[in-house]
Amino acid sequence: MLDISWSGWKWSPSLLAMTTLAGLLAGYYWVWSRSRFVRLIDALPGPKTFPLLGNVLDLLKYSTDRRLCVDWIKQNGYIFRVWIGYYPAVHVSHHELLEQILSNQNHITNPIEYKLIFPENCLGVLAGDEWRHRRRLLTPAFHFKILDGFASTMNEKSMASAAKVEEILGPSAGSKEIDVFPIMVKLAFDVLYETSMGMNTWSEQDTNTYAESLEGMEHIFMERVVRKPWLRIDWIYKFTSLYRKQMQYSSFFNNFTEKVIRERRELQKRNAAEKHSSPQPVLNNNNVDEEDMLTRPKERLALLDLLLKISEENPELDDKVIGDEISLFISAGYDSSSVAITWFLYLIAKHPEHQKLVTDELDLIFGDSDRPVTAQDLTRLKYLECCIKETLRLYPSLPLMARYLTEEVQVGDYTLPKGLTVLINIYMTHRNPEVYPDPDAFKPERFLPENCIGRHPYAFIPFSAGPRNCIGQKFAMLEIKISLANILRRLRFSHSDMSGPLEISTMQLTFKPKDNQCKLIVSKKIAQ
C-alpha cells in the first residue's frame, strides 16, 4: 500500500481522500454561509441555531408546533427565520406582510415539499403557466350553479348523520357523551364520495381505510419536512419503513381512483348507448344552455363526470391526472369540512349562549319542519355564518401553508431572496390582537357586517387568499353551512367542563382534535 509521509505522519489513500472531502465540504460551507442568500435570511430575527442542525432540536422538544410558533412570535415578531438543518424558512404571520406575497401574481409557486404529500400531477404541485392552465380548466367544475346542484347531497348526508346520532342516543329524551369527530369524518366522506365520484355512499371500512391512509401521509410529510429533515434526501428515505408505508398508501389511492374512473367510463358508455337507442324528445330550442343542463336534478354530474367531459377537448387530462385531482379534492375537502364542523360543535358546546342564538335563528326559519335547506335559507342564516367564520378563525383546518419565491421580494423591512420557502402562519394571523382584541376568545359578533368594516382583507384567510386561493372554498362553506344547519335543527350540544379553557389540539399538517377531545354531551332537540 502506498503511504504518504509528512512530518512523521503516514497518510493512507483512504484517509487522504476523507480528509480532502472534509476540506472541500468545509470550504463549501464557508462560501455558502457567506453567500448573499444566507446573509439576507440571517438578517431576519430568529431563534438561536446550532451548526448543521439549525433549529431541529427546538422543533423536537415541543409537543405541538402551535406552542412553538406562539413562543417564537413573542420572541421575534411577526416575521422571522428558522433553519431546519440547511433548509431555511421564513415565518410570516402579519396580514400586511403576507399580503405582499399572496397577492402577487408572481408568487404562486408551492414549495417542492408539497410533492412529498400531494399527488404528482395535481393542481397543488403545479407552478407557473402549468398551474394557470390547469386552474382555468378546472374552474368551471366549481361554478356556483354546479355547487348548488350538490346541495341535495349535502342535505341528505347531514340529515343522515343527525339521524345516526339520534340512533346512538336511543328512544329516551336523555343525553349521552359522544365523540362527534368520527361521525363528522363519515359525513364529509359521504358528501365527497357522491359529489366527486357520483357514488351514493361507501362503507365505514372504506372510510376508515381512506382516512387512515391520509393521516399516514400527513405523518410521513411532517417527519420528512420538520422532524427528520435528512429524510428529504430520496436515496436515504427509500431505505426507511416510512417509504414502504408511503408506497402502500399511494398504491391504495391509485387503485381506488383507477377503479372508480374505469367504472364511471363504463357507466357513461352504457348510458350513451341506451340514450342512443331510445327515442329522444323534440326540443323547441336546439341551443340548450350547458350550465342549465348540468344543474338539472336528473342529469346532475359529479366532479368526476365534469373532468371526464373536460378531458374530451383537453387530452392532457388523462386518467392519471383526473385521478390525482380527485384524490386532492377528497383529501382537502375531508379535512376542511370535517375538522371545521367538529370544532364548531365543540365551541358552541362550550358557549351555550351562542348556541342558543344559532338555534333560535334556525327555529325562526325552519320551525319544526324537516325540509331541506335551500339557497334562500342560506342567505338568512347570518348568525350561523358568523359562528362558522369565528370557528375558522380560531381553528383553521390548515394552520400553515407555504410559498416558494421564484424571485426576490421586499417584505416589510427585509429582502427575501429567490429560492426561499415562506411559511404563511394562518393560525397566528387570525389571532393578531391588533385586529381581533381578546384573540383567543370565541366571539362570533366579530363577523357581523358592521364589525367587519375596515378590516384588512388578509386578516382572515382560512382558505388562503390571492390568485392561488383554494379552488374548493365555496364548496367547503356550502357543505359546512348546510350540514350544521341540519344537525342543529335536531340536536343540542354541551361539554362536561363548561368553565375550563379551550384545549390545544395536536397539529400535524392539519388542525385535528386530540383523541376524545371532542367528546360532547349530546341531546335531542325538545319539540316546541
Short mmCIF file of C-alpha atoms in Angstrom, two decimals:
data_model
loop_
_atom_site.label_atom_id
_atom_site.label_comp_id
_atom_site.label_asym_id
_atom_site.label_seq_id
_atom_site.Cartn_x
_atom_site.Cartn_y
_atom_site.Cartn_z
CA MET A 1 0.00 0.00 0.00
CA LEU A 2 1.23 3.46 -0.89
CA ASP A 3 1.80 5.63 2.15
CA ILE A 4 2.43 9.36 2.02
CA SER A 5 4.61 10.57 4.88
CA TRP A 6 4.67 14.09 6.17
CA SER A 7 6.42 15.17 9.37
CA GLY A 8 6.31 11.66 10.78
CA TRP A 9 2.64 11.08 9.85
CA LYS A 10 1.63 8.36 7.41
CA TRP A 11 -1.41 9.02 5.25
CA SER A 12 -3.20 6.13 3.55
CA PRO A 13 -5.08 6.92 0.32
CA SER A 14 -8.46 6.41 2.06
CA LEU A 15 -7.54 8.75 4.91
CA LEU A 16 -6.24 11.29 2.44
CA ALA A 17 -9.47 11.06 0.42
CA MET A 18 -11.61 11.54 3.54
CA THR A 19 -9.54 14.50 4.67
CA THR A 20 -9.74 16.06 1.21
CA LEU A 21 -13.53 15.57 1.12
CA ALA A 22 -13.88 17.09 4.59
CA GLY A 23 -11.83 20.05 3.48
CA LEU A 24 -13.93 20.54 0.37
CA LEU A 25 -17.15 20.37 2.39
CA ALA A 26 -15.77 22.83 4.93
CA GLY A 27 -14.77 25.17 2.12
CA TYR A 28 -18.18 24.87 0.50
CA TYR A 29 -19.88 25.58 3.84
CA TRP A 30 -17.68 28.64 4.40
CA VAL A 31 -18.53 30.04 0.96
CA TRP A 32 -22.22 29.13 1.27
CA SER A 33 -22.58 30.65 4.76
CA ARG A 34 -21.27 33.96 3.41
CA SER A 35 -23.45 33.97 0.28
CA ARG A 36 -26.00 36.71 -0.28
CA PHE A 37 -28.79 34.13 0.07
CA VAL A 38 -27.75 33.19 3.62
CA ARG A 39 -26.92 36.76 4.64
CA LEU A 40 -30.36 38.01 3.62
CA ILE A 41 -32.06 35.24 5.61
CA ASP A 42 -29.90 35.70 8.69
CA ALA A 43 -30.64 39.43 8.62
CA LEU A 44 -34.09 38.48 9.93
CA PRO A 45 -34.64 37.84 13.63
CA GLY A 46 -34.98 34.23 14.67
CA PRO A 47 -34.22 31.62 17.33
CA LYS A 48 -30.65 30.61 18.04
CA THR A 49 -29.32 27.98 15.63
CA PHE A 50 -26.83 25.14 16.06
CA PRO A 51 -24.27 24.09 13.42
CA LEU A 52 -25.63 21.52 10.97
CA LEU A 53 -28.89 21.14 12.95
CA GLY A 54 -30.25 24.66 12.76
CA ASN A 55 -33.43 24.70 14.88
CA VAL A 56 -34.28 21.00 14.62
CA LEU A 57 -33.75 20.43 18.37
CA ASP A 58 -36.24 23.21 19.15
CA LEU A 59 -38.82 21.61 16.91
CA LEU A 60 -38.36 18.21 18.54
CA LYS A 61 -38.63 19.33 22.15
CA TYR A 62 -42.13 20.78 21.82
CA SER A 63 -45.18 18.54 21.82
CA THR A 64 -47.07 20.74 19.36
CA ASP A 65 -45.97 23.05 16.59
CA ARG A 66 -48.57 25.61 17.69
CA ARG A 67 -46.85 26.26 21.02
CA LEU A 68 -43.54 26.67 19.29
CA CYS A 69 -44.91 29.21 16.81
CA VAL A 70 -46.50 31.22 19.62
CA ASP A 71 -43.24 31.34 21.58
CA TRP A 72 -41.14 32.28 18.56
CA ILE A 73 -43.54 35.05 17.53
CA LYS A 74 -43.45 36.51 21.04
CA GLN A 75 -39.66 36.48 20.93
CA ASN A 76 -39.03 37.56 17.32
CA GLY A 77 -42.12 39.31 15.97
CA TYR A 78 -44.41 38.63 13.03
CA ILE A 79 -41.61 37.78 10.59
CA PHE A 80 -38.65 35.59 11.50
CA ARG A 81 -36.42 32.90 10.06
CA VAL A 82 -35.74 29.31 11.12
CA TRP A 83 -33.26 26.72 9.84
CA ILE A 84 -34.28 23.08 9.56
CA GLY A 85 -30.79 21.71 9.07
CA TYR A 86 -29.62 23.53 5.93
CA TYR A 87 -33.17 24.28 4.82
CA PRO A 88 -34.25 27.86 5.63
CA ALA A 89 -37.82 29.02 6.04
CA VAL A 90 -39.28 32.41 6.91
CA HIS A 91 -42.45 32.59 9.01
CA VAL A 92 -44.86 35.43 8.24
CA SER A 93 -47.97 35.97 10.38
CA HIS A 94 -48.98 39.61 9.88
CA HIS A 95 -51.68 40.42 7.36
CA GLU A 96 -49.88 43.42 5.87
CA LEU A 97 -46.68 41.42 5.33
CA LEU A 98 -48.23 38.30 3.90
CA GLU A 99 -50.41 40.30 1.51
CA GLN A 100 -47.21 41.30 -0.32
CA ILE A 101 -46.63 37.63 -1.07
CA LEU A 102 -50.11 36.15 -1.50
CA SER A 103 -51.50 38.94 -3.68
CA ASN A 104 -48.58 38.86 -6.11
CA GLN A 105 -49.22 37.00 -9.39
CA ASN A 106 -45.54 36.00 -9.49
CA HIS A 107 -45.60 34.24 -6.10
CA ILE A 108 -47.94 31.36 -6.91
CA THR A 109 -45.45 28.52 -6.66
CA ASN A 110 -45.84 25.98 -3.88
CA PRO A 111 -42.58 24.64 -2.40
CA ILE A 112 -41.09 21.36 -3.56
CA GLU A 113 -42.05 19.84 -0.19
CA TYR A 114 -45.70 19.75 -1.36
CA LYS A 115 -44.70 16.98 -3.76
CA LEU A 116 -43.99 14.83 -0.71
CA ILE A 117 -47.71 14.63 0.09
CA PHE A 118 -49.80 15.76 -2.89
CA PRO A 119 -50.41 13.57 -5.96
CA GLU A 120 -47.72 14.23 -8.57
CA ASN A 121 -49.97 15.62 -11.34
CA CYS A 122 -52.47 17.66 -9.33
CA LEU A 123 -53.20 21.36 -9.07
CA GLY A 124 -51.46 21.51 -5.69
CA VAL A 125 -47.95 20.90 -7.09
CA LEU A 126 -48.06 22.61 -10.48
CA ALA A 127 -46.41 26.01 -10.88
CA GLY A 128 -46.36 28.98 -13.23
CA ASP A 129 -48.12 28.68 -16.56
CA GLU A 130 -48.89 24.97 -15.98
CA TRP A 131 -50.81 25.86 -12.83
CA ARG A 132 -52.64 28.75 -14.53
CA HIS A 133 -53.68 26.49 -17.42
CA ARG A 134 -54.91 23.70 -15.10
CA ARG A 135 -56.75 26.18 -12.89
CA ARG A 136 -58.61 27.58 -15.94
CA LEU A 137 -59.58 24.04 -16.96
CA LEU A 138 -60.90 23.09 -13.51
CA THR A 139 -62.64 26.34 -12.54
CA PRO A 140 -65.88 25.56 -14.48
CA ALA A 141 -66.30 22.43 -12.35
CA PHE A 142 -66.67 24.71 -9.30
CA HIS A 143 -69.19 27.12 -10.86
CA PHE A 144 -71.80 28.21 -8.31
CA LYS A 145 -74.63 26.64 -10.34
CA ILE A 146 -72.89 23.28 -10.22
CA LEU A 147 -72.19 23.67 -6.50
CA ASP A 148 -75.86 24.47 -5.89
CA GLY A 149 -76.64 21.16 -7.58
CA PHE A 150 -74.71 19.40 -4.82
CA ALA A 151 -76.92 20.89 -2.08
CA SER A 152 -79.34 17.94 -2.17
CA THR A 153 -76.48 15.53 -1.44
CA MET A 154 -75.26 17.71 1.44
CA ASN A 155 -78.78 17.87 2.87
CA GLU A 156 -79.28 14.12 2.59
CA LYS A 157 -75.95 13.15 4.15
CA SER A 158 -76.09 15.65 7.01
CA MET A 159 -79.64 14.62 7.88
CA ALA A 160 -78.42 11.01 7.90
CA SER A 161 -75.60 11.98 10.29
CA ALA A 162 -78.06 13.67 12.64
CA ALA A 163 -80.25 10.56 12.50
CA LYS A 164 -77.19 8.41 13.29
CA VAL A 165 -76.56 10.43 16.45
CA GLU A 166 -80.25 10.16 17.40
CA GLU A 167 -79.97 6.40 16.96
CA ILE A 168 -76.98 6.35 19.34
CA LEU A 169 -78.98 8.40 21.87
CA GLY A 170 -81.83 5.90 21.73
CA PRO A 171 -85.56 6.48 22.24
CA SER A 172 -85.25 8.26 25.59
CA ALA A 173 -85.08 12.04 25.93
CA GLY A 174 -81.83 11.86 27.88
CA SER A 175 -78.33 12.87 26.82
CA LYS A 176 -75.17 10.91 26.14
CA GLU A 177 -71.46 11.73 25.76
CA ILE A 178 -70.41 11.04 22.17
CA ASP A 179 -67.16 11.50 20.26
CA VAL A 180 -68.52 13.52 17.34
CA PHE A 181 -65.33 13.64 15.25
CA PRO A 182 -65.64 10.14 13.65
CA ILE A 183 -69.26 10.88 12.76
CA MET A 184 -68.29 14.15 11.07
CA VAL A 185 -65.49 12.38 9.20
CA LYS A 186 -68.01 9.87 7.86
CA LEU A 187 -70.33 12.73 6.88
CA ALA A 188 -67.54 14.52 5.00
CA PHE A 189 -66.50 11.38 3.14
CA ASP A 190 -70.08 10.51 2.17
CA VAL A 191 -70.62 14.01 0.75
CA LEU A 192 -67.31 13.97 -1.12
CA TYR A 193 -67.82 10.44 -2.41
CA GLU A 194 -71.10 11.31 -4.09
CA THR A 195 -70.26 14.83 -5.28
CA SER A 196 -66.79 13.95 -6.56
CA MET A 197 -67.34 10.44 -7.93
CA GLY A 198 -71.09 10.06 -8.26
CA MET A 199 -71.32 7.09 -5.88
CA ASN A 200 -74.11 7.12 -3.32
CA THR A 201 -72.10 6.05 -0.27
CA TRP A 202 -69.17 3.95 0.85
CA SER A 203 -68.71 1.59 3.73
CA GLU A 204 -67.42 2.52 7.15
CA GLN A 205 -64.41 0.29 6.48
CA ASP A 206 -63.60 2.20 3.26
CA THR A 207 -63.97 5.49 5.15
CA ASN A 208 -61.62 4.35 7.90
CA THR A 209 -59.06 2.99 5.42
CA TYR A 210 -59.06 6.19 3.38
CA ALA A 211 -58.85 8.41 6.49
CA GLU A 212 -56.04 6.31 8.00
CA SER A 213 -54.11 6.46 4.72
CA LEU A 214 -54.47 10.25 4.56
CA GLU A 215 -53.33 10.63 8.16
CA GLY A 216 -50.42 8.29 7.45
CA MET A 217 -49.34 10.50 4.54
CA GLU A 218 -49.58 13.59 6.76
CA HIS A 219 -47.39 11.91 9.38
CA ILE A 220 -44.77 11.00 6.77
CA PHE A 221 -44.83 14.57 5.45
CA MET A 222 -44.16 16.05 8.89
CA GLU A 223 -41.40 13.51 9.56
CA ARG A 224 -39.57 14.37 6.33
CA VAL A 225 -40.12 18.12 6.37
CA VAL A 226 -39.76 19.01 10.06
CA ARG A 227 -38.69 16.27 12.43
CA LYS A 228 -36.15 14.34 10.35
CA PRO A 229 -35.00 16.67 7.57
CA TRP A 230 -32.33 14.23 6.37
CA LEU A 231 -35.21 12.12 5.02
CA ARG A 232 -35.71 14.79 2.35
CA ILE A 233 -32.80 13.09 0.58
CA ASP A 234 -34.55 10.48 -1.54
CA TRP A 235 -31.87 7.78 -1.51
CA ILE A 236 -31.80 7.84 2.31
CA TYR A 237 -35.58 7.95 2.57
CA LYS A 238 -36.00 4.90 0.32
CA PHE A 239 -34.22 2.71 2.88
CA THR A 240 -36.76 3.55 5.60
CA SER A 241 -40.01 1.94 6.73
CA LEU A 242 -41.75 5.29 6.08
CA TYR A 243 -41.02 4.92 2.37
CA ARG A 244 -42.57 1.45 2.32
CA LYS A 245 -45.66 2.79 4.08
CA GLN A 246 -45.92 5.64 1.59
CA MET A 247 -45.82 3.16 -1.28
CA GLN A 248 -48.69 1.24 0.35
CA TYR A 249 -50.75 4.40 0.79
CA SER A 250 -50.04 5.61 -2.75
CA SER A 251 -50.95 2.20 -4.18
CA PHE A 252 -54.25 2.28 -2.28
CA PHE A 253 -55.15 5.75 -3.59
CA ASN A 254 -54.12 4.93 -7.17
CA ASN A 255 -56.00 1.61 -7.26
CA PHE A 256 -59.07 3.25 -5.75
CA THR A 257 -59.28 6.11 -8.25
CA GLU A 258 -58.38 3.89 -11.22
CA LYS A 259 -61.25 1.54 -10.32
CA VAL A 260 -63.74 4.39 -9.91
CA ILE A 261 -62.72 6.09 -13.19
CA ARG A 262 -62.89 2.79 -15.07
CA GLU A 263 -66.35 2.03 -13.71
CA ARG A 264 -67.51 5.57 -14.44
CA ARG A 265 -66.37 5.40 -18.06
CA GLU A 266 -68.19 2.08 -18.49
CA LEU A 267 -71.34 3.59 -16.98
CA GLN A 268 -71.15 6.57 -19.33
CA LYS A 269 -70.84 4.23 -22.32
CA ARG A 270 -73.88 2.22 -21.24
CA ASN A 271 -75.91 5.39 -20.66
CA ALA A 272 -74.88 6.76 -24.05
CA ALA A 273 -75.88 3.51 -25.76
CA GLU A 274 -79.25 3.47 -24.01
CA LYS A 275 -79.85 7.11 -24.86
CA HIS A 276 -78.98 6.47 -28.50
CA SER A 277 -81.36 3.51 -28.73
CA SER A 278 -84.24 5.33 -27.02
CA PRO A 279 -86.49 7.85 -28.80
CA GLN A 280 -85.48 11.40 -27.91
CA PRO A 281 -87.94 14.21 -27.16
CA VAL A 282 -88.12 17.05 -29.65
CA LEU A 283 -86.72 20.30 -28.24
CA ASN A 284 -88.11 23.69 -29.22
CA ASN A 285 -84.66 25.24 -28.85
CA ASN A 286 -81.58 23.40 -30.03
CA ASN A 287 -79.28 25.84 -28.23
CA VAL A 288 -79.70 24.40 -24.74
CA ASP A 289 -77.60 26.19 -22.12
CA GLU A 290 -74.94 23.72 -20.94
CA GLU A 291 -74.85 25.07 -17.38
CA ASP A 292 -78.62 24.70 -17.12
CA MET A 293 -78.33 21.12 -18.35
CA LEU A 294 -75.67 20.29 -15.77
CA THR A 295 -77.81 21.52 -12.87
CA ARG A 296 -80.99 19.62 -13.73
CA PRO A 297 -81.57 17.15 -10.86
CA LYS A 298 -81.79 14.04 -13.05
CA GLU A 299 -78.71 14.93 -15.06
CA ARG A 300 -76.54 16.45 -12.33
CA LEU A 301 -72.94 15.44 -12.86
CA ALA A 302 -70.32 14.63 -10.23
CA LEU A 303 -66.93 16.30 -10.32
CA LEU A 304 -65.51 13.19 -11.97
CA ASP A 305 -68.10 13.41 -14.78
CA LEU A 306 -67.22 17.06 -15.34
CA LEU A 307 -63.49 16.28 -15.50
CA LEU A 308 -64.12 13.44 -17.95
CA LYS A 309 -66.16 15.84 -20.08
CA ILE A 310 -63.42 18.49 -19.95
CA SER A 311 -60.82 15.86 -20.89
CA GLU A 312 -62.57 15.23 -24.22
CA GLU A 313 -61.15 18.53 -25.51
CA ASN A 314 -58.04 18.56 -23.30
CA PRO A 315 -56.12 15.29 -23.79
CA GLU A 316 -53.52 16.30 -21.17
CA LEU A 317 -56.22 15.43 -18.61
CA ASP A 318 -55.66 11.69 -18.87
CA ASP A 319 -57.00 9.21 -16.33
CA LYS A 320 -53.89 9.55 -14.12
CA VAL A 321 -54.25 13.33 -13.93
CA ILE A 322 -58.00 13.09 -13.30
CA GLY A 323 -57.38 10.53 -10.55
CA ASP A 324 -54.81 12.81 -8.92
CA GLU A 325 -57.18 15.77 -8.98
CA ILE A 326 -59.98 13.70 -7.45
CA SER A 327 -57.61 12.45 -4.73
CA LEU A 328 -56.57 16.03 -3.94
CA PHE A 329 -60.19 17.19 -3.81
CA ILE A 330 -61.18 14.40 -1.42
CA SER A 331 -58.18 14.82 0.90
CA ALA A 332 -58.50 18.61 1.07
CA GLY A 333 -62.30 18.55 1.30
CA TYR A 334 -62.38 15.90 4.01
CA ASP A 335 -60.12 17.95 6.28
CA SER A 336 -61.66 21.37 5.67
CA SER A 337 -65.22 20.26 6.33
CA SER A 338 -64.97 17.51 8.98
CA VAL A 339 -62.50 19.46 11.12
CA ALA A 340 -64.44 22.73 10.81
CA ILE A 341 -67.77 21.10 11.72
CA THR A 342 -66.20 19.32 14.69
CA TRP A 343 -64.55 22.47 16.07
CA PHE A 344 -67.79 24.41 15.57
CA LEU A 345 -69.74 21.90 17.65
CA TYR A 346 -67.01 21.92 20.29
CA LEU A 347 -67.07 25.71 20.55
CA ILE A 348 -70.84 26.11 20.78
CA ALA A 349 -70.94 23.27 23.31
CA LYS A 350 -68.56 25.36 25.43
CA HIS A 351 -70.57 28.54 24.77
CA PRO A 352 -74.31 27.76 25.13
CA GLU A 353 -75.29 31.42 24.80
CA HIS A 354 -74.05 31.41 21.20
CA GLN A 355 -75.60 28.01 20.53
CA LYS A 356 -78.98 29.42 21.57
CA LEU A 357 -78.65 32.35 19.17
CA VAL A 358 -77.91 29.93 16.33
CA THR A 359 -80.79 27.57 17.18
CA ASP A 360 -83.21 30.48 17.62
CA GLU A 361 -82.27 31.63 14.12
CA LEU A 362 -82.86 28.11 12.79
CA ASP A 363 -86.21 27.83 14.56
CA LEU A 364 -87.31 31.15 13.08
CA ILE A 365 -86.56 29.92 9.55
CA PHE A 366 -87.47 26.21 9.75
CA GLY A 367 -89.68 25.77 12.80
CA ASP A 368 -90.14 22.03 13.39
CA SER A 369 -90.07 21.11 9.69
CA ASP A 370 -87.59 18.63 8.28
CA ARG A 371 -87.47 20.15 4.81
CA PRO A 372 -84.05 20.51 3.16
CA VAL A 373 -82.00 23.69 3.43
CA THR A 374 -82.39 25.85 0.32
CA ALA A 375 -80.19 28.52 -1.22
CA GLN A 376 -82.65 31.16 0.05
CA ASP A 377 -82.34 29.76 3.59
CA LEU A 378 -78.57 30.07 3.46
CA THR A 379 -78.77 33.81 2.84
CA ARG A 380 -80.86 34.20 6.02
CA LEU A 381 -78.57 32.19 8.31
CA LYS A 382 -76.48 35.22 9.29
CA TYR A 383 -75.51 34.28 12.84
CA LEU A 384 -74.71 30.69 11.89
CA GLU A 385 -72.29 32.08 9.30
CA CYS A 386 -70.68 34.35 11.92
CA CYS A 387 -70.11 31.35 14.19
CA ILE A 388 -68.63 29.34 11.31
CA LYS A 389 -66.21 32.14 10.44
CA GLU A 390 -65.19 32.59 14.08
CA THR A 391 -64.54 28.84 14.26
CA LEU A 392 -62.35 29.03 11.16
CA ARG A 393 -60.54 32.00 12.67
CA LEU A 394 -59.68 30.12 15.86
CA TYR A 395 -59.14 26.70 14.30
CA PRO A 396 -58.29 26.96 10.58
CA SER A 397 -58.15 23.48 9.09
CA LEU A 398 -54.78 24.26 7.52
CA PRO A 399 -52.87 26.37 10.10
CA LEU A 400 -49.76 26.75 7.93
CA MET A 401 -49.20 26.96 4.19
CA ALA A 402 -46.16 27.80 2.13
CA ARG A 403 -44.95 29.62 -0.98
CA TYR A 404 -41.68 29.23 -2.87
CA LEU A 405 -40.21 32.52 -4.05
CA THR A 406 -39.26 32.45 -7.72
CA GLU A 407 -37.91 35.98 -7.49
CA GLU A 408 -36.58 38.34 -4.81
CA VAL A 409 -39.24 40.25 -2.87
CA GLN A 410 -39.28 43.07 -0.33
CA VAL A 411 -41.46 42.24 2.68
CA GLY A 412 -41.57 44.97 5.29
CA ASP A 413 -38.01 45.95 6.19
CA TYR A 414 -36.48 42.75 4.82
CA THR A 415 -35.42 41.45 1.42
CA LEU A 416 -36.36 37.81 0.92
CA PRO A 417 -34.16 36.06 -1.67
CA LYS A 418 -35.21 33.98 -4.64
CA GLY A 419 -35.34 30.27 -3.80
CA LEU A 420 -36.68 30.74 -0.26
CA THR A 421 -39.70 28.97 1.25
CA VAL A 422 -42.07 31.33 3.08
CA LEU A 423 -44.41 29.84 5.68
CA ILE A 424 -47.74 31.66 5.95
CA ASN A 425 -48.86 31.21 9.54
CA ILE A 426 -52.65 31.40 9.23
CA TYR A 427 -53.21 30.34 12.83
CA MET A 428 -51.30 33.29 14.30
CA THR A 429 -52.50 35.74 11.63
CA HIS A 430 -56.04 35.00 12.87
CA ARG A 431 -55.02 35.68 16.48
CA ASN A 432 -53.43 39.08 15.98
CA PRO A 433 -54.70 41.34 18.81
CA GLU A 434 -54.34 44.38 16.54
CA VAL A 435 -57.25 43.02 14.50
CA TYR A 436 -59.02 40.76 16.99
CA PRO A 437 -58.98 42.06 20.59
CA ASP A 438 -59.05 39.19 23.10
CA PRO A 439 -57.94 36.94 20.21
CA ASP A 440 -58.31 33.56 21.98
CA ALA A 441 -61.95 34.17 22.88
CA PHE A 442 -64.89 32.83 20.84
CA LYS A 443 -66.77 35.95 19.75
CA PRO A 444 -68.85 35.39 16.59
CA GLU A 445 -70.01 39.02 16.63
CA ARG A 446 -66.62 39.91 15.17
CA PHE A 447 -68.05 38.86 11.79
CA LEU A 448 -71.26 40.84 11.85
CA PRO A 449 -71.21 43.20 8.82
CA GLU A 450 -70.85 46.35 10.91
CA ASN A 451 -67.84 44.89 12.74
CA CYS A 452 -66.03 43.91 9.53
CA ILE A 453 -65.87 47.44 8.15
CA GLY A 454 -62.26 48.45 7.60
CA ARG A 455 -60.83 45.03 8.46
CA HIS A 456 -57.82 44.14 6.34
CA PRO A 457 -58.83 41.53 3.71
CA TYR A 458 -55.79 39.38 4.53
CA ALA A 459 -56.55 39.27 8.27
CA PHE A 460 -58.95 36.33 7.72
CA ILE A 461 -57.68 33.73 5.23
CA PRO A 462 -58.87 30.23 6.24
CA PHE A 463 -58.78 29.16 2.57
CA SER A 464 -55.68 31.18 1.65
CA ALA A 465 -56.01 34.33 -0.47
CA GLY A 466 -54.86 35.93 -3.69
CA PRO A 467 -54.59 34.26 -7.09
CA ARG A 468 -53.71 30.85 -5.62
CA ASN A 469 -56.54 30.62 -3.14
CA CYS A 470 -58.41 27.37 -2.54
CA ILE A 471 -60.46 26.43 -5.60
CA GLY A 472 -62.89 24.45 -3.41
CA GLN A 473 -63.59 27.05 -0.72
CA LYS A 474 -67.16 27.76 -1.87
CA PHE A 475 -67.87 24.03 -1.88
CA ALA A 476 -66.49 23.71 1.67
CA MET A 477 -68.50 26.64 3.03
CA LEU A 478 -71.69 25.35 1.39
CA GLU A 479 -71.19 21.90 2.91
CA ILE A 480 -70.32 23.25 6.37
CA LYS A 481 -73.29 25.60 6.48
CA ILE A 482 -75.88 23.08 5.26
CA SER A 483 -74.53 20.31 7.49
CA LEU A 484 -74.53 22.41 10.65
CA ALA A 485 -77.98 23.80 9.94
CA ASN A 486 -79.41 20.29 9.66
CA ILE A 487 -77.53 18.93 12.68
CA LEU A 488 -78.56 21.82 14.97
CA ARG A 489 -82.19 21.59 13.87
CA ARG A 490 -82.32 18.20 15.63
CA LEU A 491 -79.55 18.10 18.26
CA ARG A 492 -78.13 20.14 21.13
CA PHE A 493 -74.56 20.03 22.46
CA SER A 494 -72.82 20.74 25.77
CA HIS A 495 -69.46 19.97 27.37
CA SER A 496 -68.65 18.27 30.65
CA ASP A 497 -66.27 21.10 31.62
CA MET A 498 -68.16 24.25 30.73
CA SER A 499 -65.82 26.58 32.64
CA GLY A 500 -62.47 25.16 31.56
CA PRO A 501 -60.23 26.78 28.96
CA LEU A 502 -60.20 25.63 25.36
CA GLU A 503 -57.85 22.72 24.89
CA ILE A 504 -54.94 22.86 22.48
CA SER A 505 -55.17 20.35 19.69
CA THR A 506 -52.39 18.34 18.16
CA MET A 507 -51.23 19.88 14.91
CA GLN A 508 -49.87 17.75 12.12
CA LEU A 509 -50.35 19.15 8.65
CA THR A 510 -53.95 19.91 9.60
CA PHE A 511 -55.58 21.02 12.83
CA LYS A 512 -57.37 17.90 14.08
CA PRO A 513 -58.60 17.37 17.65
CA LYS A 514 -56.80 15.08 20.05
CA ASP A 515 -58.24 11.66 20.83
CA ASN A 516 -61.54 12.05 22.69
CA GLN A 517 -61.10 15.84 22.82
CA CYS A 518 -64.40 16.28 21.02
CA LYS A 519 -66.48 14.05 23.25
CA LEU A 520 -69.57 16.18 23.67
CA ILE A 521 -72.76 15.71 25.66
CA VAL A 522 -75.47 15.41 23.00
CA SER A 523 -79.24 15.51 23.41
CA LYS A 524 -82.21 15.71 21.10
CA LYS A 525 -83.97 18.99 20.47
CA ILE A 526 -87.07 19.33 22.61
CA ALA A 527 -90.12 19.77 20.40
CA GLN A 528 -91.83 23.12 20.86
#
